[in-house]
CSV table of C-alpha atoms and ligand atoms in Angstrom, one decimal:
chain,number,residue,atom,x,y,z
A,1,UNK,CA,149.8,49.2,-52.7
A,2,UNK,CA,146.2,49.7,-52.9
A,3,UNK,CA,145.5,53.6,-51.9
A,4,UNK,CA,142.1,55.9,-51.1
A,5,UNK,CA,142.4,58.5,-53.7
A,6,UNK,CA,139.6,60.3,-52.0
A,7,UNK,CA,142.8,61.8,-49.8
A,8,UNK,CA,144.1,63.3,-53.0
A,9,UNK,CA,140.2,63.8,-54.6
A,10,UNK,CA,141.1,68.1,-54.5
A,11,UNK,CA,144.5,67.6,-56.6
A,12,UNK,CA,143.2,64.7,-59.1
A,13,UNK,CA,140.4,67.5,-59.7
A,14,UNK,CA,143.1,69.5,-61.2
A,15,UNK,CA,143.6,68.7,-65.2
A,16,UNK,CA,147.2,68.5,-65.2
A,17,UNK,CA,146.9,65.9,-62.4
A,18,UNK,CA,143.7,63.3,-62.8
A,19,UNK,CA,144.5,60.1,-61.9
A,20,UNK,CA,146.6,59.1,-64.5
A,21,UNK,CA,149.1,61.6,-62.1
A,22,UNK,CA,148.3,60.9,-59.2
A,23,UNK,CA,149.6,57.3,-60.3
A,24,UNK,CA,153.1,59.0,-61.8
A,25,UNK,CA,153.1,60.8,-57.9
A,26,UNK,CA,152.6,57.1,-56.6
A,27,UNK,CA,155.2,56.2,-58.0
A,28,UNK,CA,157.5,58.6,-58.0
A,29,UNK,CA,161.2,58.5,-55.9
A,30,UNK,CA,161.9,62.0,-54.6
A,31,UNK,CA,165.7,62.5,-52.2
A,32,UNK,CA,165.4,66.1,-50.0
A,33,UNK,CA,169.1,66.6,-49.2
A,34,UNK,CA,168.0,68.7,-45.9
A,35,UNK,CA,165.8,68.2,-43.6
A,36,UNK,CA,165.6,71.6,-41.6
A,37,UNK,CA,164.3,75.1,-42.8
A,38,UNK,CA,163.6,74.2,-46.8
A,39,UNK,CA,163.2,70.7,-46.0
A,40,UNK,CA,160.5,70.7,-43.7
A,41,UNK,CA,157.8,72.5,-46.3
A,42,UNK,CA,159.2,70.3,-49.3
A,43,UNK,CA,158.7,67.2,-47.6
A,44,UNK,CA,155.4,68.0,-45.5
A,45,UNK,CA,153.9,69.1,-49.4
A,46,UNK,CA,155.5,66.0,-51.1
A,47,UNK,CA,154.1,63.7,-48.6
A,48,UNK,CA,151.0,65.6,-48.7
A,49,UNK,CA,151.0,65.0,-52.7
A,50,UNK,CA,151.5,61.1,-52.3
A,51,UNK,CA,155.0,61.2,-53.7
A,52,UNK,CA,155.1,57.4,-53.2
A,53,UNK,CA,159.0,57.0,-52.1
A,54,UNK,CA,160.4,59.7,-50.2
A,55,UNK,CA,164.0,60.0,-49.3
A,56,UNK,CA,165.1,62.6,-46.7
A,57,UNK,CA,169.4,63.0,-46.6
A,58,UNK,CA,170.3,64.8,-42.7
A,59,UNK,CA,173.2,64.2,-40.3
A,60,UNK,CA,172.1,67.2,-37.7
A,61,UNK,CA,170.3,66.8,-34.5
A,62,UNK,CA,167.4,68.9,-33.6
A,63,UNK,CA,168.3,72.0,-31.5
A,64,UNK,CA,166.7,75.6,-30.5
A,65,UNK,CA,167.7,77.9,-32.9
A,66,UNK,CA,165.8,75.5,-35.5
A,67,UNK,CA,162.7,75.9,-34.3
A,68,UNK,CA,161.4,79.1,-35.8
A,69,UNK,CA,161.4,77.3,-39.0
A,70,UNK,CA,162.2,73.9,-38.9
A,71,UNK,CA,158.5,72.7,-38.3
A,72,UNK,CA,159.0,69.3,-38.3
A,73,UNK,CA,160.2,69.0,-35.1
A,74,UNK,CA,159.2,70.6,-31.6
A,75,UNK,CA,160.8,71.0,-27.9
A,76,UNK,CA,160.3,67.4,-27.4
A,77,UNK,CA,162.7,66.2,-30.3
A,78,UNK,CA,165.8,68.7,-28.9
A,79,UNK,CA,168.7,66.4,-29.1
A,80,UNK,CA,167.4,63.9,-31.3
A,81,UNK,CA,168.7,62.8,-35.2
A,82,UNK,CA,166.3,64.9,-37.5
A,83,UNK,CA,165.9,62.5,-40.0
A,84,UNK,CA,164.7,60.0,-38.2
A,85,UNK,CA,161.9,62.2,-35.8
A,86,UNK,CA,161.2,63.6,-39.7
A,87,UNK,CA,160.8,60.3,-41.4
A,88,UNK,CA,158.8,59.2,-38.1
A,89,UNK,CA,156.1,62.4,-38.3
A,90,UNK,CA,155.8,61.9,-41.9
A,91,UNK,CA,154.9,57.9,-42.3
A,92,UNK,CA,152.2,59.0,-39.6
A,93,UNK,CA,151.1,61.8,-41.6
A,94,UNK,CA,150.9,60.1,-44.5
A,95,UNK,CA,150.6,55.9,-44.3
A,96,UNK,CA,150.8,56.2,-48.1
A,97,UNK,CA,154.5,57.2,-48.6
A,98,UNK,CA,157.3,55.4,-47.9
A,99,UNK,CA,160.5,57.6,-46.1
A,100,UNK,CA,164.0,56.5,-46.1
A,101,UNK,CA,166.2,58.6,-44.0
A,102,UNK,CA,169.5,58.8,-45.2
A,103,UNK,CA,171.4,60.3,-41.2
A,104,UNK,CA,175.2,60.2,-43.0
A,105,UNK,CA,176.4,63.4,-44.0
A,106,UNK,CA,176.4,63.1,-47.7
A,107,UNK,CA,180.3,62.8,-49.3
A,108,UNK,CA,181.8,62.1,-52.3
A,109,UNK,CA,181.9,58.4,-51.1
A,110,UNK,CA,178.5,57.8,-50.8
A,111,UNK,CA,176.4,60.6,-52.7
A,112,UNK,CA,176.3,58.4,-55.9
A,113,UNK,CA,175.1,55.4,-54.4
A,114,UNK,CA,172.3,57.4,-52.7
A,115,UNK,CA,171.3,59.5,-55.5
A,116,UNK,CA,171.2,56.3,-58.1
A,117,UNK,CA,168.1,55.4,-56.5
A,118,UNK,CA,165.9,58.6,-56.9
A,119,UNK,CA,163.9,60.2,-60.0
A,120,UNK,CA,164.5,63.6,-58.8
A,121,UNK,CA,166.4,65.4,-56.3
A,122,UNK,CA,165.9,68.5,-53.8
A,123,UNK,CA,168.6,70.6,-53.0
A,124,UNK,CA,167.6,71.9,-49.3
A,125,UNK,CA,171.0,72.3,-47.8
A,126,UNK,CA,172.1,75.2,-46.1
A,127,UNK,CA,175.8,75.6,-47.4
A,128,UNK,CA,177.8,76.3,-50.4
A,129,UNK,CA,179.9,72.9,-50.4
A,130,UNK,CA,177.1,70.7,-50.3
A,131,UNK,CA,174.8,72.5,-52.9
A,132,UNK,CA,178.3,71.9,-55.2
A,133,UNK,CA,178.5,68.0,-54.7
A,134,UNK,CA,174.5,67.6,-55.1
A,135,UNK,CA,174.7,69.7,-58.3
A,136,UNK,CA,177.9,67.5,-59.9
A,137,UNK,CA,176.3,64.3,-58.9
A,138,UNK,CA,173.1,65.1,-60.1
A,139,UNK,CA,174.6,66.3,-62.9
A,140,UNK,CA,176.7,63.1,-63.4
A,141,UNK,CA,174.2,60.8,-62.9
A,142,UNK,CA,171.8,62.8,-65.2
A,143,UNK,CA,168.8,63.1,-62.6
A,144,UNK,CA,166.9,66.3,-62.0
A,145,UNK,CA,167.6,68.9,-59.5
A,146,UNK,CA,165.9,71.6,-57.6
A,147,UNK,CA,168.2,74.1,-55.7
A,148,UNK,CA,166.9,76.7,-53.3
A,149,UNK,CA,168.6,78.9,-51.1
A,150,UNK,CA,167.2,81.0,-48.3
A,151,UNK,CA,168.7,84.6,-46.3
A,152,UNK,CA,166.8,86.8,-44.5
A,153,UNK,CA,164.1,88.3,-46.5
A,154,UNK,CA,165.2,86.9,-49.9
A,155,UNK,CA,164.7,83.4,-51.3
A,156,UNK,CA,166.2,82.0,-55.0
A,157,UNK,CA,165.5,78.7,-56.6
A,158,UNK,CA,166.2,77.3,-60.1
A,159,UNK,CA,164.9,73.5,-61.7
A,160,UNK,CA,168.3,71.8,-63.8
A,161,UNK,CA,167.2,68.8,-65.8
A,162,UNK,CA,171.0,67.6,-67.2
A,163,UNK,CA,169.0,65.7,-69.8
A,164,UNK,CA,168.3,68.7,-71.3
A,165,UNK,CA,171.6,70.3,-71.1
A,166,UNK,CA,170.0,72.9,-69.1
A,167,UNK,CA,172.3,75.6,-66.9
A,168,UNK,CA,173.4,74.0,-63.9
A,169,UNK,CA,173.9,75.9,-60.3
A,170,UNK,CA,177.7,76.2,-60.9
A,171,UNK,CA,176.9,78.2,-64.1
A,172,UNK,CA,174.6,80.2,-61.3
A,173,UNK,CA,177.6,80.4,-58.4
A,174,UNK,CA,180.6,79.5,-60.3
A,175,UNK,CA,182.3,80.5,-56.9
A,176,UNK,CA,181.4,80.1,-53.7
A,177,UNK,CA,180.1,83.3,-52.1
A,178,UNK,CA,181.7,82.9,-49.2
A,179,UNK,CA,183.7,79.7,-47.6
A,180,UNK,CA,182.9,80.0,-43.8
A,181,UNK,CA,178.8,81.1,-44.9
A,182,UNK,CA,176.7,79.0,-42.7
A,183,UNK,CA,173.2,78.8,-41.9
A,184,UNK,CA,174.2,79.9,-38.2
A,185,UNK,CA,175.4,82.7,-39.6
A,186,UNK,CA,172.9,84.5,-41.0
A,187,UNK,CA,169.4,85.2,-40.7
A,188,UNK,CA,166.7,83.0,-41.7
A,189,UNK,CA,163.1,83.8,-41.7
A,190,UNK,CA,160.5,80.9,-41.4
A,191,UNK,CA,157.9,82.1,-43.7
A,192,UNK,CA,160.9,82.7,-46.3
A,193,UNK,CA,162.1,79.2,-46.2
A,194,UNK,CA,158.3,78.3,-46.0
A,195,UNK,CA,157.8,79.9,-49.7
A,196,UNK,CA,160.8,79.1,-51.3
A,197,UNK,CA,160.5,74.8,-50.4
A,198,UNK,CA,157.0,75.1,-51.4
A,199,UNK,CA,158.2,76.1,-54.7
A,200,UNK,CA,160.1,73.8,-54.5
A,201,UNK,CA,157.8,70.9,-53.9
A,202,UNK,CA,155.5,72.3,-56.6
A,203,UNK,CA,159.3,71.8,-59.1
A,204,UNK,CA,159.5,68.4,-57.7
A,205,UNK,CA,155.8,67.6,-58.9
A,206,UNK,CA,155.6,69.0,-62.2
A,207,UNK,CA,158.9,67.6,-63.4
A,208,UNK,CA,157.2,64.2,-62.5
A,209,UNK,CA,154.3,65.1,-64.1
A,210,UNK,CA,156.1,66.8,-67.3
A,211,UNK,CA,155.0,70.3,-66.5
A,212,UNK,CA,156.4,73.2,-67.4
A,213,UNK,CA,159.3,74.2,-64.5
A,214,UNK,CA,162.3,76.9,-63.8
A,215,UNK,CA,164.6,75.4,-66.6
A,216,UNK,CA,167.0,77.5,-67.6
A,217,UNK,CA,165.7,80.3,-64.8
A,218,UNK,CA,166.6,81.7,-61.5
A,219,UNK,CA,163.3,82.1,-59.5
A,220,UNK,CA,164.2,85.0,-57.2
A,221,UNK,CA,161.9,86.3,-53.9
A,222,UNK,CA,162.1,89.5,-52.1
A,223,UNK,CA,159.5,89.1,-49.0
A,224,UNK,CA,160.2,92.6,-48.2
A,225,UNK,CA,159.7,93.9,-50.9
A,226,UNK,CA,156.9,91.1,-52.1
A,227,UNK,CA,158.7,90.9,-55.5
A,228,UNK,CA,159.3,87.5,-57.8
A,229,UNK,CA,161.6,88.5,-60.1
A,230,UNK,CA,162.6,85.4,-63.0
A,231,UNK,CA,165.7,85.6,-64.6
A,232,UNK,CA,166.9,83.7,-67.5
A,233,UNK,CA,170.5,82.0,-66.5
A,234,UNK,CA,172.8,81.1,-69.3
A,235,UNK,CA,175.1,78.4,-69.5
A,236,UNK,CA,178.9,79.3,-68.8
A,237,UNK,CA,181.6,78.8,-71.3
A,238,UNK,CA,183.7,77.4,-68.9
A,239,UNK,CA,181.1,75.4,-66.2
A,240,UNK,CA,183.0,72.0,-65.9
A,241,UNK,CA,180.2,70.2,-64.0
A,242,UNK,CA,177.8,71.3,-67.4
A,243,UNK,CA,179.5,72.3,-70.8
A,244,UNK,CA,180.7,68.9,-71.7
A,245,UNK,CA,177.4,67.1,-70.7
A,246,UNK,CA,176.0,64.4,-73.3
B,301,ZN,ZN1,177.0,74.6,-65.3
């Protein structure tokens, strides 16, 4: 596909990116599992970038209590399947990136085969048992993740490259916090979500472009505080999804 670069001209300015970059972000294949709180910023800023393939994983419908975050959609989509009003608003917003929206809720039985076809994948779920599967697939399948969580003022994200051997998020939360925690459940701040999936956007571009990223690290936000601590994460003895990685 033939594209105007003067669209990117302000990011193929910067020397990390040039053009030789903005090709790799062409041609990249990016999966956001989430489309709501996390998942709006990621993919607006991916599709902004000209991450050439986009795929966007959400079962949900749109409904009120999203709204003071998830940006993607307004009163007018209420009712509606998110990922296809999101894939919708961003082919318009960008007529350079292609957007597959995935509406299943992602299982054990299909994960694989959805995953097998992306370069890197975002974690923007909002609950324990899906952030496990992501991570073992990912894992599995030896394909870069991003994980970030959001609650109330606080934010945390980590980068995993299995490649690498790096940590993994069960080495982070070998057990799950809680079994009934739910987005529902607690609170979520817009802006919050808004920094932490712009983070993570920035950890989806420079692992295509082979930039330094949170390997290895736990990227941790206090917006109350205005504190970013980063911790270094170890890998656990006995993480099953990680240890025994070749
Ligand atoms: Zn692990």
């Amino acid at each position: 596909m033939k594209r105007n670069l003067e669209r990117y001209q302000r990011q193929i300015l910067i020397k990390e990116i040039k053009e030789i970059g903005q090709q790799k972000l062409f041609n990249a294949k990016v999966l956001v599992c989430g489309a709501g709180g996390l998942g709006s910023p990621v993919l607006t800023y991916l599709v902004a970038a000209g991450i050439g393939n986009i795929g966007l994983c959400d079962f949900d419908i749109v409904s009120p209590s999203n709204l003071n975050r998830q940006f993607l959609y307004t009163p007018l989509d209420l009712g509606k399947q998110k990922a296809y009003i999101a894939k919708a608003k961003l082919e318009e917003f960008n007529y350079d990136v292609k957007v597959t929206a995935h509406s299943d809720r992602l299982t054990e039985d299909n994960v694989t085969e959805i995953f097998k076809e992306y370069d890197v994948i975002i974690d923007a779920v909002d609950n324990f048992e899906s952030r496990y599967l992501i991570n073992m697939v990912a894992y599995k399948n030896s394909i870069p993740l991003v994980c970030g969580a959001v609650c109330e003022f606080e934010g945390i994200l980590t980068t995993i490259v299995p490649k690498e051997n790096t940590s993994c998020f069960r080495c982070v939360y070998p057990l799950n916090p809680s079994v009934q925690l739910t987005s529902k459940m607690f609170g979520i701040l817009g802006a919050i979500a808004g920094v932490i999936g712009s983070i993570q956007a920035l950890e989806a571009i420079k692992l295509i472009l082979n930039l330094h990223c949170l390997k290895n690290k736990i990227l941790i936000f206090n917006g109350l505080e205005n504190t970013y601590r980063v911790k270094h994460i170890t890998k656990r003895e006995d993480c099953t999804i990680c240890m025994h990685h070749c």
